[in-house]
Short mmCIF file of C-alpha atoms and ligand atoms in Angstrom, two decimals:
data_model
loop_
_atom_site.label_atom_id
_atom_site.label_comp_id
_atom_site.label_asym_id
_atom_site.label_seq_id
_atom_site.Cartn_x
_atom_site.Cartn_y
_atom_site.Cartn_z
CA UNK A 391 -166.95 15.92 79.28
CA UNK A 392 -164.28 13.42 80.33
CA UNK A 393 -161.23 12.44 78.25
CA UNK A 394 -163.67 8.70 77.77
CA UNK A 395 -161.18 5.88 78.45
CA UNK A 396 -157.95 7.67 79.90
CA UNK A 397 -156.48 5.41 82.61
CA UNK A 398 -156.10 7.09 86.58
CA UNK A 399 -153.96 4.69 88.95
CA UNK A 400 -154.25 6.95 92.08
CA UNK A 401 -155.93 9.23 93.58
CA UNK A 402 -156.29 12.50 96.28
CA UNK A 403 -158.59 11.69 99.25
CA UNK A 404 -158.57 14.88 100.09
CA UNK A 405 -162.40 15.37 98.92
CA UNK A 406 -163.91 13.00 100.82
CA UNK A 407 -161.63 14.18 104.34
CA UNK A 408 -164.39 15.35 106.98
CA UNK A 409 -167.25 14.01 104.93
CA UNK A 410 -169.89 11.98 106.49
CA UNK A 411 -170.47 9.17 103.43
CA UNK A 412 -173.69 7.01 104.08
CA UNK A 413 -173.05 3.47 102.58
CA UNK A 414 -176.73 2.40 101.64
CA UNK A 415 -177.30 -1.06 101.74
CA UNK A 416 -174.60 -4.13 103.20
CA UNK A 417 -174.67 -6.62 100.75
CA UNK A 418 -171.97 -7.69 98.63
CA UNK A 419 -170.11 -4.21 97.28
CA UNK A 420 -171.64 -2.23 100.65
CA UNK A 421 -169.82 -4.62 103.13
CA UNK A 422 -166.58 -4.63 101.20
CA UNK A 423 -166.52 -0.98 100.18
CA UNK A 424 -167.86 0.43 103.81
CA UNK A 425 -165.18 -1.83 105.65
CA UNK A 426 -162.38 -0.07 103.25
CA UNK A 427 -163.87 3.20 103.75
CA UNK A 428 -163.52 3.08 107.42
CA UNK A 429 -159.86 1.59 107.34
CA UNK A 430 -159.08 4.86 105.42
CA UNK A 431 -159.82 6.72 108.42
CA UNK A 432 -163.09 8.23 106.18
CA UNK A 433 -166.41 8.95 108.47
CA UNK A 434 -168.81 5.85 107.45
CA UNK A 435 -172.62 5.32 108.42
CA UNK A 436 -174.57 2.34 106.94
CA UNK A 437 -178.15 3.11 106.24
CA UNK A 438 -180.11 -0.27 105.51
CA UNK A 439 -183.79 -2.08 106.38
CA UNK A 440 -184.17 -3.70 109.23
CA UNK A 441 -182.77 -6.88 108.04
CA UNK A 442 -180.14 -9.24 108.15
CA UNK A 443 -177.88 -6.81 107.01
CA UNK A 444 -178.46 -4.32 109.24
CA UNK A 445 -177.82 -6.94 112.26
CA UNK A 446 -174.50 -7.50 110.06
CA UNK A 447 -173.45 -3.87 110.10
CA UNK A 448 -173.84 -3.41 113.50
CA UNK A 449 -171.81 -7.07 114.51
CA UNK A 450 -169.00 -4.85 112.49
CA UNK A 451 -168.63 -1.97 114.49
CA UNK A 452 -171.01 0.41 111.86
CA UNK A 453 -173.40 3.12 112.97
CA UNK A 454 -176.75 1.97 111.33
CA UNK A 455 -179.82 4.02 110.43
CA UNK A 456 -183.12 4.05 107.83
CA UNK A 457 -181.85 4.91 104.77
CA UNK A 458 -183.85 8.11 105.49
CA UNK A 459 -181.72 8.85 108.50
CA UNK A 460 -177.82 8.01 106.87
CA UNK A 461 -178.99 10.20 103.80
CA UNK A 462 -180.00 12.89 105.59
CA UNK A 463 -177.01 13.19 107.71
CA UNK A 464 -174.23 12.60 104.55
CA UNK A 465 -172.90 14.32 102.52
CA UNK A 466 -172.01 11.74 100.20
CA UNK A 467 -174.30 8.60 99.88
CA UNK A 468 -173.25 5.80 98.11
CA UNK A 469 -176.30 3.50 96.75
CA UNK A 470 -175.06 -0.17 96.90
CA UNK A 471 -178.46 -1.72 96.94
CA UNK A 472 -179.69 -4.08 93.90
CA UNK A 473 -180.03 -1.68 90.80
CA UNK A 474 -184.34 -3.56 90.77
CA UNK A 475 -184.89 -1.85 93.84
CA UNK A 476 -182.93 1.17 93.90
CA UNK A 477 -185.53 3.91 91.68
CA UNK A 478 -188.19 2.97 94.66
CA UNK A 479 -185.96 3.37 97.95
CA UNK A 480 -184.93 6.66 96.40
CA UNK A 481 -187.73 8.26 95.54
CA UNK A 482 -189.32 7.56 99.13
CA UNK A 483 -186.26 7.32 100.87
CA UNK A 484 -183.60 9.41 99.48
CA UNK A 485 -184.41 12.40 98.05
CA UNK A 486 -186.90 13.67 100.42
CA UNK A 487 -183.69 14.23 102.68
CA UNK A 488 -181.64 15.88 99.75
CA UNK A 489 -184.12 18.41 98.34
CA UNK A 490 -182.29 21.42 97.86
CA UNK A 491 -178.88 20.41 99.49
CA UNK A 492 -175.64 20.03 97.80
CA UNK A 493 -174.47 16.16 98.10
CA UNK A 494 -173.07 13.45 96.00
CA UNK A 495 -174.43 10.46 94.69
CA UNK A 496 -172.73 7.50 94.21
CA UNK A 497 -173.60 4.70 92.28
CA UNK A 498 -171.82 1.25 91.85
CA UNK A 499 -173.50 0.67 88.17
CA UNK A 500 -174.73 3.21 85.42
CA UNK A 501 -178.21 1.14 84.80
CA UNK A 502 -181.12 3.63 86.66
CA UNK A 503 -179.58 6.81 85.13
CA UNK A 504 -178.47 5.82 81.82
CA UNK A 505 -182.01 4.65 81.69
CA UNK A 506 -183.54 7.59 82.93
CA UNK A 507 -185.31 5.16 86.05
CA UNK A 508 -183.87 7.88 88.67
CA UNK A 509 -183.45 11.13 88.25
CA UNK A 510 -181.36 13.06 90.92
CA UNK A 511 -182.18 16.73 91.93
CA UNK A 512 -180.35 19.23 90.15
CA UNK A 513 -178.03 20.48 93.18
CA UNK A 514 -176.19 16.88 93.61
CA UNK A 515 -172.99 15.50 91.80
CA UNK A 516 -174.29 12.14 90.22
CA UNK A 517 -170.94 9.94 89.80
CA UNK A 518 -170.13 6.35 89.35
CA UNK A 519 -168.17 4.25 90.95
CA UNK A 520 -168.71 0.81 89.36
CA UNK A 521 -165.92 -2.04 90.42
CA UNK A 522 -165.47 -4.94 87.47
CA UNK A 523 -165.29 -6.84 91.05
CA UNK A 524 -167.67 -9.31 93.38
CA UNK A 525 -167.27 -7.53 97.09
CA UNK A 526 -165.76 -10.75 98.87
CA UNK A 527 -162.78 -10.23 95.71
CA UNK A 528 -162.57 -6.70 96.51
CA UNK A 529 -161.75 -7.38 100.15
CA UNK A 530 -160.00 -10.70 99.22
CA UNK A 531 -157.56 -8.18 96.96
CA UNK A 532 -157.55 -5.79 99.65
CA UNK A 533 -156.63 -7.89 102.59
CA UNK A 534 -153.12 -8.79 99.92
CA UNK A 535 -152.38 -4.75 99.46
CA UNK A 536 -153.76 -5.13 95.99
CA UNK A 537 -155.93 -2.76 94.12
CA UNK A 538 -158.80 -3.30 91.36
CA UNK A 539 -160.28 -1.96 88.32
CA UNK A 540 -162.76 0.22 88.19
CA UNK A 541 -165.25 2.50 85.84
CA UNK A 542 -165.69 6.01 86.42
CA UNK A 543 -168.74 8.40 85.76
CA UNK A 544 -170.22 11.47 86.54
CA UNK A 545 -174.08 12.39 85.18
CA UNK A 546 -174.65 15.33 86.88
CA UNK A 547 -171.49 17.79 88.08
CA UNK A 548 -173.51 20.81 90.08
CA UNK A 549 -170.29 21.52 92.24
CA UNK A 550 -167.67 21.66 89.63
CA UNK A 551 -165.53 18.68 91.48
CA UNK A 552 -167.52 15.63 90.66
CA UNK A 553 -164.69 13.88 89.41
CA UNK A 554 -162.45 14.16 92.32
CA UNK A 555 -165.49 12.82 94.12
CA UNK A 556 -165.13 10.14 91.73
CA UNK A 557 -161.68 9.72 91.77
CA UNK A 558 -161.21 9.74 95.82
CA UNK A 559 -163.85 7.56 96.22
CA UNK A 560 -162.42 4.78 94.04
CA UNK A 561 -159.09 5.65 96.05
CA UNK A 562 -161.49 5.06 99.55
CA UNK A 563 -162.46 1.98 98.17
CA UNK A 564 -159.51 0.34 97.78
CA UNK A 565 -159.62 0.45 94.16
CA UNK A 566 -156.93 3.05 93.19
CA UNK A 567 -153.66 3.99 94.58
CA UNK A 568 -152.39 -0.14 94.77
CA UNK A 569 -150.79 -2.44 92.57
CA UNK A 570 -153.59 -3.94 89.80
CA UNK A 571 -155.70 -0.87 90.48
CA UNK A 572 -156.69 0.99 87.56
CA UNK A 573 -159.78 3.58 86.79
CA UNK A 574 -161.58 4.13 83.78
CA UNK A 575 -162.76 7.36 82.91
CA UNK A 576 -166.15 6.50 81.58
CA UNK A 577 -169.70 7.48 81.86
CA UNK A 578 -173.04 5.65 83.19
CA UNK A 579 -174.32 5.17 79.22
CA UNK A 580 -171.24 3.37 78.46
CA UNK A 581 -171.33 1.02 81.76
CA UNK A 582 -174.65 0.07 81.73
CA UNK A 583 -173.87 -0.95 77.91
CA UNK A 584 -171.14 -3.20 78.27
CA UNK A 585 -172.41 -4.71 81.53
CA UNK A 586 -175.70 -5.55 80.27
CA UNK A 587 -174.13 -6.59 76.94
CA UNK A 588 -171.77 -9.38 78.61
CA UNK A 589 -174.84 -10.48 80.13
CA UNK A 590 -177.24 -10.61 77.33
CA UNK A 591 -174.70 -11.97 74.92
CA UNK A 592 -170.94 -13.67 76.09
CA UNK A 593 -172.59 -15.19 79.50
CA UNK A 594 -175.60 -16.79 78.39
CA UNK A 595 -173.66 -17.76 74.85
CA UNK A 596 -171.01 -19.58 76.94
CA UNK A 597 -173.83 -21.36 78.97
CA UNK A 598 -175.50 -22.49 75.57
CA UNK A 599 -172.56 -23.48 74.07
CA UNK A 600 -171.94 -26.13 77.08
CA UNK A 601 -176.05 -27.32 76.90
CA UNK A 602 -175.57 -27.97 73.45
CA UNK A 603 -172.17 -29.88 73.48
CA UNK A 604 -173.36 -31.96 76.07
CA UNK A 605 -176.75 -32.31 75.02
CA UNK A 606 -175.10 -33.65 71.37
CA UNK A 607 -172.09 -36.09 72.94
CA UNK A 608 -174.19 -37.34 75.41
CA UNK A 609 -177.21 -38.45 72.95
CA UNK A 610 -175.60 -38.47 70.09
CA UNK A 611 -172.17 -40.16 70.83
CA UNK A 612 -173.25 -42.06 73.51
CA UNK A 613 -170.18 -39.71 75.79
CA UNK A 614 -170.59 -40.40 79.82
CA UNK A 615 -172.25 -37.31 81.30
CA UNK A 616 -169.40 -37.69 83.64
CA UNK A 617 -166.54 -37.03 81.25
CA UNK A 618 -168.70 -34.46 79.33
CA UNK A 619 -169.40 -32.39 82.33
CA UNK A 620 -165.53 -32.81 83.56
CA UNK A 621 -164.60 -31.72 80.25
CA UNK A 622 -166.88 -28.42 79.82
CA UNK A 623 -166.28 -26.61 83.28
CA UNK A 624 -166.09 -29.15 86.27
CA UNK A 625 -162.86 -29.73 86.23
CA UNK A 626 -161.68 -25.99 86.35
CA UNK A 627 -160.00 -25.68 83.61
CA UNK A 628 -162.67 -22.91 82.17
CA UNK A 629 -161.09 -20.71 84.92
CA UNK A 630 -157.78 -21.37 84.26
CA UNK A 631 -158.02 -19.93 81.07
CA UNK A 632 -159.56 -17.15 82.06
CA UNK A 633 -156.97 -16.47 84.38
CA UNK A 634 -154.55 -16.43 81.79
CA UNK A 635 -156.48 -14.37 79.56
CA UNK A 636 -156.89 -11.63 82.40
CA UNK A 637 -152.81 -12.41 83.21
CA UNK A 638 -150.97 -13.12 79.70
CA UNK A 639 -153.60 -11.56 76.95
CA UNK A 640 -156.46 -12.67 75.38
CA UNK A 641 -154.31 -14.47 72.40
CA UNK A 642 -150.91 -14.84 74.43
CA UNK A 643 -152.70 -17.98 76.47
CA UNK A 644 -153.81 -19.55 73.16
CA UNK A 645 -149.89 -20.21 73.27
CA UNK A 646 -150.31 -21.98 76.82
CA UNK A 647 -152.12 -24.81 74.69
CA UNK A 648 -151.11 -27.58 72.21
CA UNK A 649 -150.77 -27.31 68.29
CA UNK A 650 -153.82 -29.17 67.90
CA UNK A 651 -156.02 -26.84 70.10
CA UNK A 652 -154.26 -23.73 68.21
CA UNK A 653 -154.95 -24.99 64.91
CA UNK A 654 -158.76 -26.02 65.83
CA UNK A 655 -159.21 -22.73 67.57
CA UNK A 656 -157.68 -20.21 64.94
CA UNK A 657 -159.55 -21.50 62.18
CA UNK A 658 -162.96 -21.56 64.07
CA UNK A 659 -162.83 -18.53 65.12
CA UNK A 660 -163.68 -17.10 61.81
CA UNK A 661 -166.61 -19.16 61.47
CA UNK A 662 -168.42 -18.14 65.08
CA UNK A 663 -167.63 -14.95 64.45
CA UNK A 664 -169.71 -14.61 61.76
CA UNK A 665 -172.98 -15.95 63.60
CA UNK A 666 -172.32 -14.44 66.49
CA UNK A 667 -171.79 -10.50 64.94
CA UNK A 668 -174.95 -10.32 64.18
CA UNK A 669 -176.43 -11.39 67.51
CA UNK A 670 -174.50 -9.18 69.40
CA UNK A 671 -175.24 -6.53 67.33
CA UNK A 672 -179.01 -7.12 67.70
CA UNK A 673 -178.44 -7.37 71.91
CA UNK A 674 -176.23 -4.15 71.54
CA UNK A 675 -178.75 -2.20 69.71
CA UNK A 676 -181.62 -3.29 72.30
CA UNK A 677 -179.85 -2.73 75.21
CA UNK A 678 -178.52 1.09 73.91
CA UNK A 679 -182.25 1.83 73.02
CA UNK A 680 -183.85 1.28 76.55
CA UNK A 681 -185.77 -1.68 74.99
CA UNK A 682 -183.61 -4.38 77.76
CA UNK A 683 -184.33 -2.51 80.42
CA UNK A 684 -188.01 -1.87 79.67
CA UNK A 685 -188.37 -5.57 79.19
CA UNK A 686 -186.79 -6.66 82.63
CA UNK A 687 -188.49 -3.07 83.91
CA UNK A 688 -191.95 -5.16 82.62
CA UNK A 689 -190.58 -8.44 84.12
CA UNK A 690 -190.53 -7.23 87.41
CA UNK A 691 -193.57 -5.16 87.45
CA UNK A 692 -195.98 -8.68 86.39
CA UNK A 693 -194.02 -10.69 89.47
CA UNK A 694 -191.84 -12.22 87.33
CA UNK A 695 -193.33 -14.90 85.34
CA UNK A 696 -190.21 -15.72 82.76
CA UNK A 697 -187.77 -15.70 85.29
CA UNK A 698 -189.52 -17.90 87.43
CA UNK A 699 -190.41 -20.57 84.37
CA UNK A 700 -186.92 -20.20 82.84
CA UNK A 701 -185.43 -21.46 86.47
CA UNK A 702 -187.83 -23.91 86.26
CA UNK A 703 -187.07 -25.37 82.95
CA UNK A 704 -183.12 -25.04 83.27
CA UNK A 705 -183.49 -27.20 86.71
CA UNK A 706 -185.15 -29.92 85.23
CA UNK A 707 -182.71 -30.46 82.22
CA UNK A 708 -181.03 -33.35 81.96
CA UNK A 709 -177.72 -31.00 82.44
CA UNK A 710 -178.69 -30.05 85.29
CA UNK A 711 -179.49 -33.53 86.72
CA UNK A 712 -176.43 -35.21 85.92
CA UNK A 713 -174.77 -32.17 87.02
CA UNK A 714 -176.38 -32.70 90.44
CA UNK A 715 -175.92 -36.63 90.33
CA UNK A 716 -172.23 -35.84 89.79
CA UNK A 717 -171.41 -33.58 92.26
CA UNK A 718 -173.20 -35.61 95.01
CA UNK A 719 -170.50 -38.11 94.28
CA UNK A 720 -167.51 -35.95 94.40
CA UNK A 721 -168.66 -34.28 97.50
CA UNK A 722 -169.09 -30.86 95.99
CA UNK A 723 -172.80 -31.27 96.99
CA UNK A 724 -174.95 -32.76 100.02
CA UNK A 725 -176.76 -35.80 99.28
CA UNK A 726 -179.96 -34.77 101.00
CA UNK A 727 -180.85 -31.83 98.63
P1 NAI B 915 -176.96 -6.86 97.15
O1 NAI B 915 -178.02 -7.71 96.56
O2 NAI B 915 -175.81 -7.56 97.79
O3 NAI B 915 -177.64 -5.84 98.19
C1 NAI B 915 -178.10 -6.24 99.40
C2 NAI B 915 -178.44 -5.00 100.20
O4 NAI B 915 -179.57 -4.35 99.62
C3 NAI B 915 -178.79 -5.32 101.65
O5 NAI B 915 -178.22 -4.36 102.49
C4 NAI B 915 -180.32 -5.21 101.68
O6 NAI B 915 -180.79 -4.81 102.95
C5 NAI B 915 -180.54 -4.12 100.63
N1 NAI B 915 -181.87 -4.20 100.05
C6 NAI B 915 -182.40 -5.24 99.35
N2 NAI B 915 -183.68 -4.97 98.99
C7 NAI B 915 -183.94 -3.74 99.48
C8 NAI B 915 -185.09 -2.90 99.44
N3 NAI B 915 -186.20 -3.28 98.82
N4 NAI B 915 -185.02 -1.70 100.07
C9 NAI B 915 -183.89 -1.30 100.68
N5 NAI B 915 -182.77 -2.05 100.76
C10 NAI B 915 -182.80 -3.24 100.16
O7 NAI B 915 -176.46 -5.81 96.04
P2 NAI B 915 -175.06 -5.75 95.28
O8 NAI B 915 -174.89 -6.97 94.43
O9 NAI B 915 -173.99 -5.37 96.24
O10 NAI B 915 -175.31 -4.53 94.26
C11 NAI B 915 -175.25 -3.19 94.71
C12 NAI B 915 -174.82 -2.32 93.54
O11 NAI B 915 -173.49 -2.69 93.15
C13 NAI B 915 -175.68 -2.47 92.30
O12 NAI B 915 -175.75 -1.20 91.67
C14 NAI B 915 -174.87 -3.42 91.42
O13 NAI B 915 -175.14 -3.25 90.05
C15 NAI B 915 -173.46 -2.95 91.76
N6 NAI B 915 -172.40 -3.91 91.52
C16 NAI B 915 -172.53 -5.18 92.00
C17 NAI B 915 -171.51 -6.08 91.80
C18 NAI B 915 -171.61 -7.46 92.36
O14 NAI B 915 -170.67 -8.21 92.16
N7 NAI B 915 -172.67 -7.87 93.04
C19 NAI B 915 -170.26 -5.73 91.06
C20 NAI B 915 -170.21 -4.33 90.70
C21 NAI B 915 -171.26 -3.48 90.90
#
């Protein structure tokens, strides 16, 4: 059992020195991550479909094979493929080719084994790499010598040195070993928790918050729908702060703002916070149980019918029509769509 939360800034490579790793999938963390494998001299193959991607990985320089052919021939393989469609391509695709071998398993989030949706064989590591990063940021920091935060895990630890499999990897990734770099020694249960809880609770609460400010100043007050939307995110403030959150401190950029905004801010927070606890604790408590990923799980299986309507009616609000009336005039958007 790890030490759950100790902090690693570097790492050995050593581990991963002479071993074939088979990137699976070239989307947004298997591009960044395979390119920063390769520039640390480690041997890279990219299995993939015949798709775009696959075209993509072989513009860059990469060997590419089925995903049957790059797992059989790695020892480590590293599935970077949407966590939806990852249980199927394993089962065919993966672990005929691993039966019995020793190898190591990567994955970028803890979703399909905290949730039981694959299940390695018994003779592989199972560790997590999971960056708190979008791939074109991971290069971005890359390409400036900086490193990147990252969650560590390992499920299943058959050879005894899963977590320097871990650990080098996040070094081969450009994560560890740079300045801002920083591992978490974690585990799959507790990743797949606090990702899907950000997105079951703080994302979509921040999104609400904006529909229903608008939605009041706008009808209500008679506010433009150009100085509401300005106000709530368009003109970029919203990331500004979050920059300084991630820079100065969560509280240390409340100081960044006027008296006013202090005073307004410290004495709401109390209020929100008692709504929201008991939300959050509701998500929480549905994610940890399986019951989140059963429902999505169900989702997907009847072709998506509340995913599709819920685009539907968020593109038709009034939101999202000024929005688009808006940013036609400021150029942020073509006027033919
Ligand atoms: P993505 O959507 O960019 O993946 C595209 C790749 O998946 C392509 O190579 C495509 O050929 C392949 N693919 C798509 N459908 C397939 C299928 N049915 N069979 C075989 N291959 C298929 O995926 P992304 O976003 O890079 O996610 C990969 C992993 O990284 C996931 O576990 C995700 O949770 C994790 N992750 C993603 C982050 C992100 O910012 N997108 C951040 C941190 C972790």
């Amino acid at each position: 059992m790890a030490d759950l939360g100790r902090l690693v800034f570097d790492a050995d490579l050593q581990p991963l020195r002479g071993a074939k790793i088979a990137v699976i999938g070239y989307g947004n963390q298997g591009r960044a991550q395979a390119l920063i494998l390769r520039e640390a001299g480690l041997d890279v193959v990219v299995g993939n479909l015949r798709d775009s991607y696959w075209e993509k990985a072989s513009r860059e320089g990469f060997e590419v094979l089925s995903v049957e052919e790059a797992s059989r021939k790695a020892d480590l393989i590293s599935i970077l493929i949407p966590d939806e469609v990852a249980p199927e391509v394993f089962e065919a695709s993966v672990m005929p080719e691993i039966r019995g071998r020793s190898v190591v398993i990567n994955f970028a989030s803890g979703y399909n084994i905290a949730f039981g949706l694959i299940r390695p064989p018994e003779k592989a590591d199972v560790i997590m790499v999971a960056p708190r990063m979008v791939g074109e940021a991971i290069l971005d920091l890359h390409r400036r010598g900086l490193g990147y935060p990252v969650l560590l895990g390992v499920a299943q630890n058959a050879s005894g040195r899963a977590w320097d499999y871990a650990k080098a990897l996040a070094k081969g990734i450009g994560a560890l070993g740079r300045p801002g770099g920083v591992g978490v020694l974690s585990s799959f249960e507790e990743e797949a928790l606090i990702d899907l809880l950000t997105e079951n609770t703080l994302a979509p609460m921040i999104l609400a918050a904006i529909e229903a400010f608008f939605d009041i100043v706008t009808q209500r007050y008679g506010v433009s729908p150009e100085a509401a939307i300005l106000e709530l995110y368009a003109s970029g403030e919203l990331g500004e702060l979050g920059r300084a959150m991630a820079e100065r401190g969560l509280f240390e950029q409340l100081k960044l703002q006027s008296r006013t905004s202090q005073y307004a801010q410290l004495t709401r927070i109390p209020v929100f916070r008692r709504i929201l606890t008991p939300l959050i604790e509701r998500e929480a408590e549905r994610i940890y149980r399986g019951e989140f990923a059963r429902e999505w799980g169900l989702e997907r299986l009847s072709g998506f019918p509340v995913f599709t309507r819920s685009w539907a009616i968020l593109e038709s609000s009034r939101l999202a029509r000024e929005e688009d009336r808006l940013y036609k005039i400021l150029g942020r958007r073509s006027k033919r769509s």
